[in-house]
Each structure stands twice: as C-alpha cells, then as structure tokens.
N, C-alpha and C. Protein backbone atom coordinates (compact mmCIF):
# COMPACT_ATOMS: atom_id res chain seq x y z
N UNK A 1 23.74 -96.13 33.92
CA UNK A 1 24.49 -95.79 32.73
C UNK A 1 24.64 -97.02 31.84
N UNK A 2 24.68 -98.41 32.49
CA UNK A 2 25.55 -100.01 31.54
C UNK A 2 23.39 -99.75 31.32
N UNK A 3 22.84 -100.16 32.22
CA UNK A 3 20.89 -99.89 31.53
C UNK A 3 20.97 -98.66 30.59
N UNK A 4 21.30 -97.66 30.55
CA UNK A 4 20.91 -97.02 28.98
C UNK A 4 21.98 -97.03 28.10
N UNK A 5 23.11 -97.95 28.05
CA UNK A 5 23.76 -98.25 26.99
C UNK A 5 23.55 -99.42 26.29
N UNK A 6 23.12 -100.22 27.63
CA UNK A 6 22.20 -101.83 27.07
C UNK A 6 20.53 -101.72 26.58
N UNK A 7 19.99 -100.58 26.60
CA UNK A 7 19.03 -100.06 26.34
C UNK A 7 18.96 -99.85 24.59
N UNK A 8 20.10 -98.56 24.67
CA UNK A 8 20.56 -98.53 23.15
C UNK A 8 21.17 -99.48 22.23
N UNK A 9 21.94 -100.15 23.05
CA UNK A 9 22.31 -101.50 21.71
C UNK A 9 21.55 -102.25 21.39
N UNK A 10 20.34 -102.37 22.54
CA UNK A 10 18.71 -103.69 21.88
C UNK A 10 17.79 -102.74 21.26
N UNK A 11 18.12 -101.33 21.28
CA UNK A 11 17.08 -101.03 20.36
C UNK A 11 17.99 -100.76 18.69
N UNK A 12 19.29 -100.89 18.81
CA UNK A 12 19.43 -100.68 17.41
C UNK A 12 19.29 -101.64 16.96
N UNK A 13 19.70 -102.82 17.75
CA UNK A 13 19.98 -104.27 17.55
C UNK A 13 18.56 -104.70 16.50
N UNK A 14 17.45 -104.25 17.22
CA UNK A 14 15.54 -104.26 16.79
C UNK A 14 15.64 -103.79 15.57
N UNK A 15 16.17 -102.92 15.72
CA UNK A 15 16.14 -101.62 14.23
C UNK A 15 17.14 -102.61 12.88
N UNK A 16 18.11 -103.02 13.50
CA UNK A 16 18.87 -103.46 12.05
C UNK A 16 18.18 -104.45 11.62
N UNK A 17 17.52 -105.54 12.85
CA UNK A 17 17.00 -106.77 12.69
C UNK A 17 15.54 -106.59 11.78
N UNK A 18 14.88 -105.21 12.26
CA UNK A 18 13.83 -105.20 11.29
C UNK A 18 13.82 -104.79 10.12
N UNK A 19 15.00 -103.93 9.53
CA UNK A 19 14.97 -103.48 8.39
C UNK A 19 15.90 -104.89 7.89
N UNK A 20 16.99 -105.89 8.13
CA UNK A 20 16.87 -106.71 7.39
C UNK A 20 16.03 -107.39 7.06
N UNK A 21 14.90 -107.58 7.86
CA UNK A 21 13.50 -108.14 7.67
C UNK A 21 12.90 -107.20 6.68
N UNK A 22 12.78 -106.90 6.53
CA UNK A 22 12.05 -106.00 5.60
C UNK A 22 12.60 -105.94 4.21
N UNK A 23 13.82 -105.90 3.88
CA UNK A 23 14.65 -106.43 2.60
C UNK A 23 14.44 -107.42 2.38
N UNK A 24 14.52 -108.82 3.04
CA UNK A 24 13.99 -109.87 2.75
C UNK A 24 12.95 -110.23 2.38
N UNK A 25 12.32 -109.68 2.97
CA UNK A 25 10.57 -109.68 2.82
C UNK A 25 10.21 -109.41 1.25
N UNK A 26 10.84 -108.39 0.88
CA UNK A 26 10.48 -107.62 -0.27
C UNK A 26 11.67 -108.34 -1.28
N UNK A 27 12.49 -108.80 -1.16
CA UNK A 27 13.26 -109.81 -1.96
C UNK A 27 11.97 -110.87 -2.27
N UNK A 28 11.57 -111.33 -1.14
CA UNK A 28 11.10 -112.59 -1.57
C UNK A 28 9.10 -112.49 -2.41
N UNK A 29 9.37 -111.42 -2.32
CA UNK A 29 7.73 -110.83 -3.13
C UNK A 29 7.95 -110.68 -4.79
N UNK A 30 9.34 -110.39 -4.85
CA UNK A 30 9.89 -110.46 -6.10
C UNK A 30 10.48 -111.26 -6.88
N UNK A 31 10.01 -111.91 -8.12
CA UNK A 31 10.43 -113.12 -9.01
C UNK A 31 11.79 -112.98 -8.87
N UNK A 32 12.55 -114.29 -9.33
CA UNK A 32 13.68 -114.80 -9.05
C UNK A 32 14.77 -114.32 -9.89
N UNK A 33 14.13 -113.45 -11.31
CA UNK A 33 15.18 -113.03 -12.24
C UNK A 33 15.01 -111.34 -12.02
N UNK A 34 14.50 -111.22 -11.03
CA UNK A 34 15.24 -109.64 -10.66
C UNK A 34 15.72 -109.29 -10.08
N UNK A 35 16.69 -108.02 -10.30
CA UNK A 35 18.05 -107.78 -9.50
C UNK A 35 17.26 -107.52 -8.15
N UNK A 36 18.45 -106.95 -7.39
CA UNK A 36 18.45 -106.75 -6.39
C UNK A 36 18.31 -104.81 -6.01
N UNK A 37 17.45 -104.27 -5.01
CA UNK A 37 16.82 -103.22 -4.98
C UNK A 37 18.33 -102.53 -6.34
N UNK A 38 17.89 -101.23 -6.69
CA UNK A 38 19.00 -100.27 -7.59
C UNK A 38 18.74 -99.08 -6.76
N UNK A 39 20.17 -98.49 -6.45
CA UNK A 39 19.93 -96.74 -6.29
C UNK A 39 19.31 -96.47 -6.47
N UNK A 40 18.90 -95.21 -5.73
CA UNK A 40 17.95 -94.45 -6.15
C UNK A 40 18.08 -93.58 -7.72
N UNK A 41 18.71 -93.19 -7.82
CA UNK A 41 19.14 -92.65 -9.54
C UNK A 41 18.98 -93.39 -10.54
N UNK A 42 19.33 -94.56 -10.29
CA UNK A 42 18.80 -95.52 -11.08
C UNK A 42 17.29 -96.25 -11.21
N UNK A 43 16.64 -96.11 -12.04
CA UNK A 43 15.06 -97.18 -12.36
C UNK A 43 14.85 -98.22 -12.08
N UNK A 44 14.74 -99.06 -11.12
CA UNK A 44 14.04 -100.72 -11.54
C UNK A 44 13.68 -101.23 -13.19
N UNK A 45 14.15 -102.20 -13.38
CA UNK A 45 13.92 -102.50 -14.81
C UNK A 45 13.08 -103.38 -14.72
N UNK A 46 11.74 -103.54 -13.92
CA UNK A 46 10.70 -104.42 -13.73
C UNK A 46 9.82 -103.40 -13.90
N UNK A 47 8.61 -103.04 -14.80
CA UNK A 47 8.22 -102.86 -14.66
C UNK A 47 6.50 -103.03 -14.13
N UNK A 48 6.56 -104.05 -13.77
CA UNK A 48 5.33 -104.31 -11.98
C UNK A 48 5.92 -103.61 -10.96
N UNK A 49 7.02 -103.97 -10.85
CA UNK A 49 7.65 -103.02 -9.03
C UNK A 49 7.76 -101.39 -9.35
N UNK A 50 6.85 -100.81 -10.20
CA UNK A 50 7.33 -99.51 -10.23
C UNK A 50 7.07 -98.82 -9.05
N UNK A 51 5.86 -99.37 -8.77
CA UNK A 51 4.79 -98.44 -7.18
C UNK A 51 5.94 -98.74 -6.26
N UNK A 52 6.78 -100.27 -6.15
CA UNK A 52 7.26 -100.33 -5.37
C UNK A 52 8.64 -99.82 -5.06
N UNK A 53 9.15 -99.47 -6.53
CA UNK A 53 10.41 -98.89 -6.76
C UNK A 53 10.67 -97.92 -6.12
N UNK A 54 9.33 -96.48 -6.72
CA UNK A 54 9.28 -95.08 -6.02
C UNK A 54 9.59 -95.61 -4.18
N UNK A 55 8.47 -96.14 -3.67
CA UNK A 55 8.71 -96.54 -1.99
C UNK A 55 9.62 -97.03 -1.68
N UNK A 56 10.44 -97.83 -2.69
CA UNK A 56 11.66 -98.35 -2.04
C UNK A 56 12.73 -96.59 -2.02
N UNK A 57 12.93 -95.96 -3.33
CA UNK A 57 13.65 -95.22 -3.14
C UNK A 57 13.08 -93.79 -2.07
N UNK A 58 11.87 -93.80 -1.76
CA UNK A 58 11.95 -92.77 -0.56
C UNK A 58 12.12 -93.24 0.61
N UNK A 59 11.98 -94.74 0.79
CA UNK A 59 12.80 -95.71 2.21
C UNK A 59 14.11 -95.21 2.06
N UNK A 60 14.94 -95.38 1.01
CA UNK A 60 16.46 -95.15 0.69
C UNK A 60 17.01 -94.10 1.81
N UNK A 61 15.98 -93.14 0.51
CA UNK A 61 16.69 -91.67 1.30
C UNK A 61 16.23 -91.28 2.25
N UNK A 62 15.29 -91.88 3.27
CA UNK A 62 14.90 -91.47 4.61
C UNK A 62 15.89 -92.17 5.19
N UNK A 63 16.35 -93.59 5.27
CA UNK A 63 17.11 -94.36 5.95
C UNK A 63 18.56 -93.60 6.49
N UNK A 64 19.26 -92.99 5.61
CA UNK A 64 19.99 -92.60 6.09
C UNK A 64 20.14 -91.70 7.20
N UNK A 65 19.25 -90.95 7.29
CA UNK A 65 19.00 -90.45 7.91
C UNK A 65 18.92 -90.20 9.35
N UNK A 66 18.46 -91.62 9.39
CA UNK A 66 17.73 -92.15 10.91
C UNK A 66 18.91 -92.48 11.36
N UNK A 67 19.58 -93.36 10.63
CA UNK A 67 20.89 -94.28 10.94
C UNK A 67 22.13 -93.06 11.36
N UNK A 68 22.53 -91.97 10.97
CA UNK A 68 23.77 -91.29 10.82
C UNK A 68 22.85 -90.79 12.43
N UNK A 69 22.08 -90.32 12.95
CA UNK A 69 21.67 -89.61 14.00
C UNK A 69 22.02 -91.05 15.22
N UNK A 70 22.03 -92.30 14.98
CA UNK A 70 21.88 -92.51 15.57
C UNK A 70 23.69 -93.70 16.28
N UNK A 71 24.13 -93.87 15.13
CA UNK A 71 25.43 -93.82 15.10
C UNK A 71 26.60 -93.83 16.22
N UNK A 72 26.49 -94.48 17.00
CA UNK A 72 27.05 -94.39 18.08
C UNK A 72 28.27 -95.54 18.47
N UNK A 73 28.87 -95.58 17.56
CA UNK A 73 29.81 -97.05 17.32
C UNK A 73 31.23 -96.33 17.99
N UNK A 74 31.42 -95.07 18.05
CA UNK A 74 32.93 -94.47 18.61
C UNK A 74 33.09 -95.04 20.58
N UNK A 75 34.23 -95.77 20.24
CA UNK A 75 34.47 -96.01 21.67
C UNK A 75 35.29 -95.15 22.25
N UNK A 76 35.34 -94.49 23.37
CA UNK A 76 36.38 -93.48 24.17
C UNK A 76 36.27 -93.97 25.34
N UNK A 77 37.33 -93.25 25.86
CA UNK A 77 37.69 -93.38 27.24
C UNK A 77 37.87 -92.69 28.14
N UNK A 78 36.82 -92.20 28.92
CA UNK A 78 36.44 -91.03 29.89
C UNK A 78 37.99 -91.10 30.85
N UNK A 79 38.47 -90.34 31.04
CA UNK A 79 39.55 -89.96 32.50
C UNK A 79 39.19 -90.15 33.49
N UNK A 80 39.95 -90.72 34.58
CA UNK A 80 39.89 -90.85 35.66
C UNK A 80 40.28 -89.83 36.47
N UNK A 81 39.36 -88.76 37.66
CA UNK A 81 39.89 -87.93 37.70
C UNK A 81 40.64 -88.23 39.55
N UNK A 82 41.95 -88.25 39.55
CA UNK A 82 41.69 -88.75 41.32
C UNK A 82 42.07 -87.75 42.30
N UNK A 83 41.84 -86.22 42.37
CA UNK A 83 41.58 -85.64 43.00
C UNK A 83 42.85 -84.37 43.47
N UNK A 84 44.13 -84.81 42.46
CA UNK A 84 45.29 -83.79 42.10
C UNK A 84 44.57 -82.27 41.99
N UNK A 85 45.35 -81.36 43.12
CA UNK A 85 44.71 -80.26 43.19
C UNK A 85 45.18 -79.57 42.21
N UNK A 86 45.10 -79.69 41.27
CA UNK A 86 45.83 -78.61 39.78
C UNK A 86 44.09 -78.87 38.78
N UNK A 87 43.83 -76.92 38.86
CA UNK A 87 42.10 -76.56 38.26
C UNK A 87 42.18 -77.09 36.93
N UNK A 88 43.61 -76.69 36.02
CA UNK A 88 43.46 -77.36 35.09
C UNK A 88 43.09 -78.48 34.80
N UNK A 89 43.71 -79.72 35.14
CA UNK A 89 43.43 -80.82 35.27
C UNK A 89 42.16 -80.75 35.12
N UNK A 90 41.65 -80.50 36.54
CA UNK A 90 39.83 -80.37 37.11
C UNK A 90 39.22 -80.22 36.14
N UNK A 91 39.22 -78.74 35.17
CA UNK A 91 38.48 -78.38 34.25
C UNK A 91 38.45 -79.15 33.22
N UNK A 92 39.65 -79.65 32.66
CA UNK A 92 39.94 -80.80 31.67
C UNK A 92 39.22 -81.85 31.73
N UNK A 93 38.82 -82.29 33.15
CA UNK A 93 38.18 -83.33 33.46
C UNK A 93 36.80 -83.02 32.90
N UNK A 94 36.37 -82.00 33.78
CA UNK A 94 34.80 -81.69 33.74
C UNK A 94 34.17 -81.63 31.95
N UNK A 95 35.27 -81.09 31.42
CA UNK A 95 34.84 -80.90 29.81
C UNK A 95 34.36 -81.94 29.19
N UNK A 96 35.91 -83.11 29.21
CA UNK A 96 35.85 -83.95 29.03
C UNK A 96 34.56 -85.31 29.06
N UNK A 97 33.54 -84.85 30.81
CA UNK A 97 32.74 -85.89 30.99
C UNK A 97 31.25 -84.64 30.24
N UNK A 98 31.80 -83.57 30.19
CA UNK A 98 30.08 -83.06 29.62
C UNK A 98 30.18 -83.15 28.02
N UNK A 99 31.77 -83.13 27.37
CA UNK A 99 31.35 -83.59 25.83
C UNK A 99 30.85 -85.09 25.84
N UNK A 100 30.90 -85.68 26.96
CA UNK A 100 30.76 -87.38 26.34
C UNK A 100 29.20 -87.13 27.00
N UNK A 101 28.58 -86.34 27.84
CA UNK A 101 27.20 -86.40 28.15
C UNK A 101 26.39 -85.66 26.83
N UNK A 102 26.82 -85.07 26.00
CA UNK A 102 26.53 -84.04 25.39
C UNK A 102 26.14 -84.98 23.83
N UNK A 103 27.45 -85.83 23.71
CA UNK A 103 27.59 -86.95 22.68
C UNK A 103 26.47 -88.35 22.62
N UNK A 104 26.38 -88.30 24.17
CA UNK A 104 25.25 -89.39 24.04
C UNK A 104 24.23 -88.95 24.73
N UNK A 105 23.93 -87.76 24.26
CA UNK A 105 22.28 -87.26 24.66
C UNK A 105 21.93 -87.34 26.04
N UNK A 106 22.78 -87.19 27.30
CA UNK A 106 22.16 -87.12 28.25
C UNK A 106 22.18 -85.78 28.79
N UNK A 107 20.77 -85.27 28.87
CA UNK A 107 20.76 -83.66 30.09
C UNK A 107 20.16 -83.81 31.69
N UNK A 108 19.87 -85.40 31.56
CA UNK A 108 19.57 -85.32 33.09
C UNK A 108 20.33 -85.21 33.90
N UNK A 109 20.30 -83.92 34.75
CA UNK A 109 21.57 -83.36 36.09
C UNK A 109 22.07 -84.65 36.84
N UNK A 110 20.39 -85.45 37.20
CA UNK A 110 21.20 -86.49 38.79
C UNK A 110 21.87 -87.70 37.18
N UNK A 111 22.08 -88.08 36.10
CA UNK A 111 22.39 -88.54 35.47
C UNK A 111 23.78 -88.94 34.88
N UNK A 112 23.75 -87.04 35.04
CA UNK A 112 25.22 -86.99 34.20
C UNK A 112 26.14 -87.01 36.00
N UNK A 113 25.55 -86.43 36.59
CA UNK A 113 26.23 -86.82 38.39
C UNK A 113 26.87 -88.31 38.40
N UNK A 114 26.32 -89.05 38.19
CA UNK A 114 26.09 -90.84 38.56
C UNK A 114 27.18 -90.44 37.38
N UNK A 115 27.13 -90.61 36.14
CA UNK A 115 28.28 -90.57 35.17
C UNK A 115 29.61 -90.50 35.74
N UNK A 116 29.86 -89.10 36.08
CA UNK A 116 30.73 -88.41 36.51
C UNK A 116 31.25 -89.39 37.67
N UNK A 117 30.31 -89.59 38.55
CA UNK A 117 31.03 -90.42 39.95
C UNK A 117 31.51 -91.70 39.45
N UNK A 118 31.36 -91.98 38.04
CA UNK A 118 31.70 -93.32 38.22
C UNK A 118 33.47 -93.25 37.55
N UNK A 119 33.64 -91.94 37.13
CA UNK A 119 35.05 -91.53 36.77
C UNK A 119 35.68 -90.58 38.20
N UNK A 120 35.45 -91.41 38.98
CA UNK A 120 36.29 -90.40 40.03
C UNK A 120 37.21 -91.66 40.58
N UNK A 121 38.51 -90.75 41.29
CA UNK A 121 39.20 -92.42 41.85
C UNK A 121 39.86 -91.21 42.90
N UNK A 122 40.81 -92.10 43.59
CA UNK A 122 41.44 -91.86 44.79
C UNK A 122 40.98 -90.83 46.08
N UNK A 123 41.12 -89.41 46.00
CA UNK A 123 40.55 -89.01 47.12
C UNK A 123 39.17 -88.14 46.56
N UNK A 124 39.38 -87.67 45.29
CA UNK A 124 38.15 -87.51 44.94
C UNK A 124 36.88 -88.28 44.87
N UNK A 125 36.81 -89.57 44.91
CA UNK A 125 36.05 -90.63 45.27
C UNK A 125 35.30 -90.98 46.51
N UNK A 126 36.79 -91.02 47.64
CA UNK A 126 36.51 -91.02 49.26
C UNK A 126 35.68 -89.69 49.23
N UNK A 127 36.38 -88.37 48.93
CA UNK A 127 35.58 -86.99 49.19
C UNK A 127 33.85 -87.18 48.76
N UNK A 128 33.65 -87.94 47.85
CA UNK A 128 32.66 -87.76 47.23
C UNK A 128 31.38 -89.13 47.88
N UNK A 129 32.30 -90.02 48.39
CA UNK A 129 31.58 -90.79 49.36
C UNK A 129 30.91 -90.41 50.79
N UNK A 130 31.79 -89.63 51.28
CA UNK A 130 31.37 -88.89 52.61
C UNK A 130 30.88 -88.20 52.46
N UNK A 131 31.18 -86.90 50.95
CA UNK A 131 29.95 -85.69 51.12
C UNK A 131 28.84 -86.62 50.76
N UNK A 132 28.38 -87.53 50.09
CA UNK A 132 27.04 -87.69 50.04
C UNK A 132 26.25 -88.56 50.93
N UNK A 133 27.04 -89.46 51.84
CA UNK A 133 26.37 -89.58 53.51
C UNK A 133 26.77 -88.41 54.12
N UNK A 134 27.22 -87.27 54.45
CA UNK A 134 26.93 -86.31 55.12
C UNK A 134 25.69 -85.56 54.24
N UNK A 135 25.43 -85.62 53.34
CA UNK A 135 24.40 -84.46 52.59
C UNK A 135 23.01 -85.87 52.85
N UNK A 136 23.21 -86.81 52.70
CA UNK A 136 21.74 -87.65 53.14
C UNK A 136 20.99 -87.59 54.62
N UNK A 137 22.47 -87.84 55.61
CA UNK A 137 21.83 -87.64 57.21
C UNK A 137 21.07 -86.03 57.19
N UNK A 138 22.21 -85.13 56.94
CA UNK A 138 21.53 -83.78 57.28
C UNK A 138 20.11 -83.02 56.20
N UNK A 139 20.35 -83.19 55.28
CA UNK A 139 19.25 -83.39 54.09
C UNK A 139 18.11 -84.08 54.04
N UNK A 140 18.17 -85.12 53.81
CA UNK A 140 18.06 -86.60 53.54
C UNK A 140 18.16 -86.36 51.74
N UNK A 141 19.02 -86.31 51.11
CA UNK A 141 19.11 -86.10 49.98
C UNK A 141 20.29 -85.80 49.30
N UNK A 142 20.88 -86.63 48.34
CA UNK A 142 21.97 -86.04 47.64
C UNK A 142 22.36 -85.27 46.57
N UNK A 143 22.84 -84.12 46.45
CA UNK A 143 22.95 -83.24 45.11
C UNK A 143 22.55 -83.73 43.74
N UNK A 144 21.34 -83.31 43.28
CA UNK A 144 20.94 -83.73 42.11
C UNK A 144 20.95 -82.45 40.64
N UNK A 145 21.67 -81.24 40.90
CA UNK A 145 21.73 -80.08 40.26
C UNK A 145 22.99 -80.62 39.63
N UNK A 146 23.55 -80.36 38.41
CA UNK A 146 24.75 -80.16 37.81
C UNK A 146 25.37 -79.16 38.40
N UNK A 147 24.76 -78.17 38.55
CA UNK A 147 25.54 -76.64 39.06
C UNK A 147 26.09 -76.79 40.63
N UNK A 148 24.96 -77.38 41.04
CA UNK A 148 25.48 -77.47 42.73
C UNK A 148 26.88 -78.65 42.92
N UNK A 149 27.02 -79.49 41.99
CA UNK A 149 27.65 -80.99 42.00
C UNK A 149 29.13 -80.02 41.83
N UNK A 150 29.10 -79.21 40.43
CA UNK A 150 30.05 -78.43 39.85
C UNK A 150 30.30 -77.67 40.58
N UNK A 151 29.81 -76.87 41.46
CA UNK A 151 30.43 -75.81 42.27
C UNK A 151 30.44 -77.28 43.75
N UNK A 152 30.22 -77.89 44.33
CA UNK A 152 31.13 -78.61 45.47
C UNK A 152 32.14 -79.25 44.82
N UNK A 153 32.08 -79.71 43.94
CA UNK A 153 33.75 -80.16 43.29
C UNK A 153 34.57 -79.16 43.37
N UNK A 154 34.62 -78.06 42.59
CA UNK A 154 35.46 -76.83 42.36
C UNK A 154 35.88 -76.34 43.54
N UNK A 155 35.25 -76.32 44.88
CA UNK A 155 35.30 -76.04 46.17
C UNK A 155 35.90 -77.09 46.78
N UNK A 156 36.03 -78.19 46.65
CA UNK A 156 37.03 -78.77 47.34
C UNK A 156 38.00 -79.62 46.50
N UNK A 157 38.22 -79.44 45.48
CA UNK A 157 39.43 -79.59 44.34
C UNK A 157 40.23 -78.28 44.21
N UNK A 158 39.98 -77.28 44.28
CA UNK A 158 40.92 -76.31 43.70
C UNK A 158 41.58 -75.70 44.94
N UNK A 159 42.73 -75.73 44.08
CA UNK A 159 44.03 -75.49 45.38
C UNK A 159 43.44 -73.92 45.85
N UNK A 160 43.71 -73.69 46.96
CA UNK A 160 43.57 -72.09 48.04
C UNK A 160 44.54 -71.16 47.33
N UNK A 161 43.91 -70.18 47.19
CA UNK A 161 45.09 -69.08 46.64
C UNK A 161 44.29 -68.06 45.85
C-alpha cells in the first residue's frame, strides 16, 4: 500500500517536473519582450508564435484534464476497527475502507484485503492473525476474494442472535 502511494507521488512528482520543463523550454524559445503564455480566449500578440499559440492553447485545455483525474491531495483517516461486536459499527467500518479503495482506484481483492488488515486493531487483528495461519497450514493459502474476506469477518464479528 506505502509502494503504490510512493509509486503515485514519483509519478506525479515526473509529471509536474516535466510540464514545468516544458514551460520553460518554450519560455526560453521565445524573445525576451513577450508576455508570458495568455488564456486560451485570449490571442498571443506575437505574431511568429501563432502555430505555437493554437498548440499551446489545446495543451491548456487538455491539461486540465489529466490533472483533476488525477488529484489526489485529500488526506483522511481510515478507522480503526478493533473488533466491538456491534454490525453497525462493522458495516461502518467496511464502507468506510471500500469508499477509500474505490477513491484511490484499487479493485484488486488480495489488495484491498492487505488494506483493510492494516486498519484492524485489538481482537479483530489477533482473530485475523490466527485465521490466516490456520487457513495457510490447512490450505496453504490465505483468502484472496473480497467476498470470502467479507463474509469471515461478518461471521465472526457479528454478535449471535
């Protein structure tokens, strides 16, 4: 999960670093008494940079584009869930970790699992340590389905009744 969040910050990191490169670049192709790029609504008043004007303004309005999709500056704070037998809670929890899987693009099952385990604390934690050395000896394998992960939680979180 810290590898594809450190994943995503060096690739935006690439991305801002090359498009300031690229402003610069094109600053410095251009004589010293002209402004600086204009809106798109607005004309370049050079007329040599016209070819370059049009390309600058369909860079413009593609840019945004890329950037708002990719936008990921909101910090939150996943719940800790520690194993209080009240479903509400439970469910609250579960929502909670699939809008933040949902928010940062992850659908891989054994993925959003590892996520999830890393918001578990007290006996939901221990529970979740032993079922998965008991599911490796007898298996050799640990729950990699969302559905199967979601229904053994629900089965041993929710109060009898």
């Amino acid at each position: 999960m810290q590898q594809m969040l450190g994943e995503l910050y060096e690739d935006k990191k690439a991305r801002d670093a090359a498009s300031s490169s690229k402003t610069s670049n094109k600053d410095k192709g251009k004589g010293k008494t002209d402004k600086p790029p204009s809106p798109p609504s607005s004309p370049s008043s050079s007329s040599s940079s016209s070819s370059s004007s049009s390309s600058l303004e369909s860079e413009t309005e593609k840019k945004p584009k890329k950037t708002s999709l990719l936008k990921l500056d909101v910090k939150f704070e996943l719940p800790i869930y520690d194993g209080e037998m009240n479903p509400e809670k439970l469910n609250n929890w579960i929502k909670h970790l699939e809008v933040s899987c949902c928010i940062q693009n992850i659908s891989n099952d054994k993925t959003k699992i590892q996520l999830d385990t890393l918001k578990m604390g007290g006996t939901t934690l221990i529970w979740w340590e032993i079922k998965t050395q008991i599911d490796v000896k007898r298996k050799g394998k640990v729950i990699s389905s969302w559905s199967k992960f979601l229904k053994a939680l629900r089965k041993q979180l929710y109060p009898l009744g």
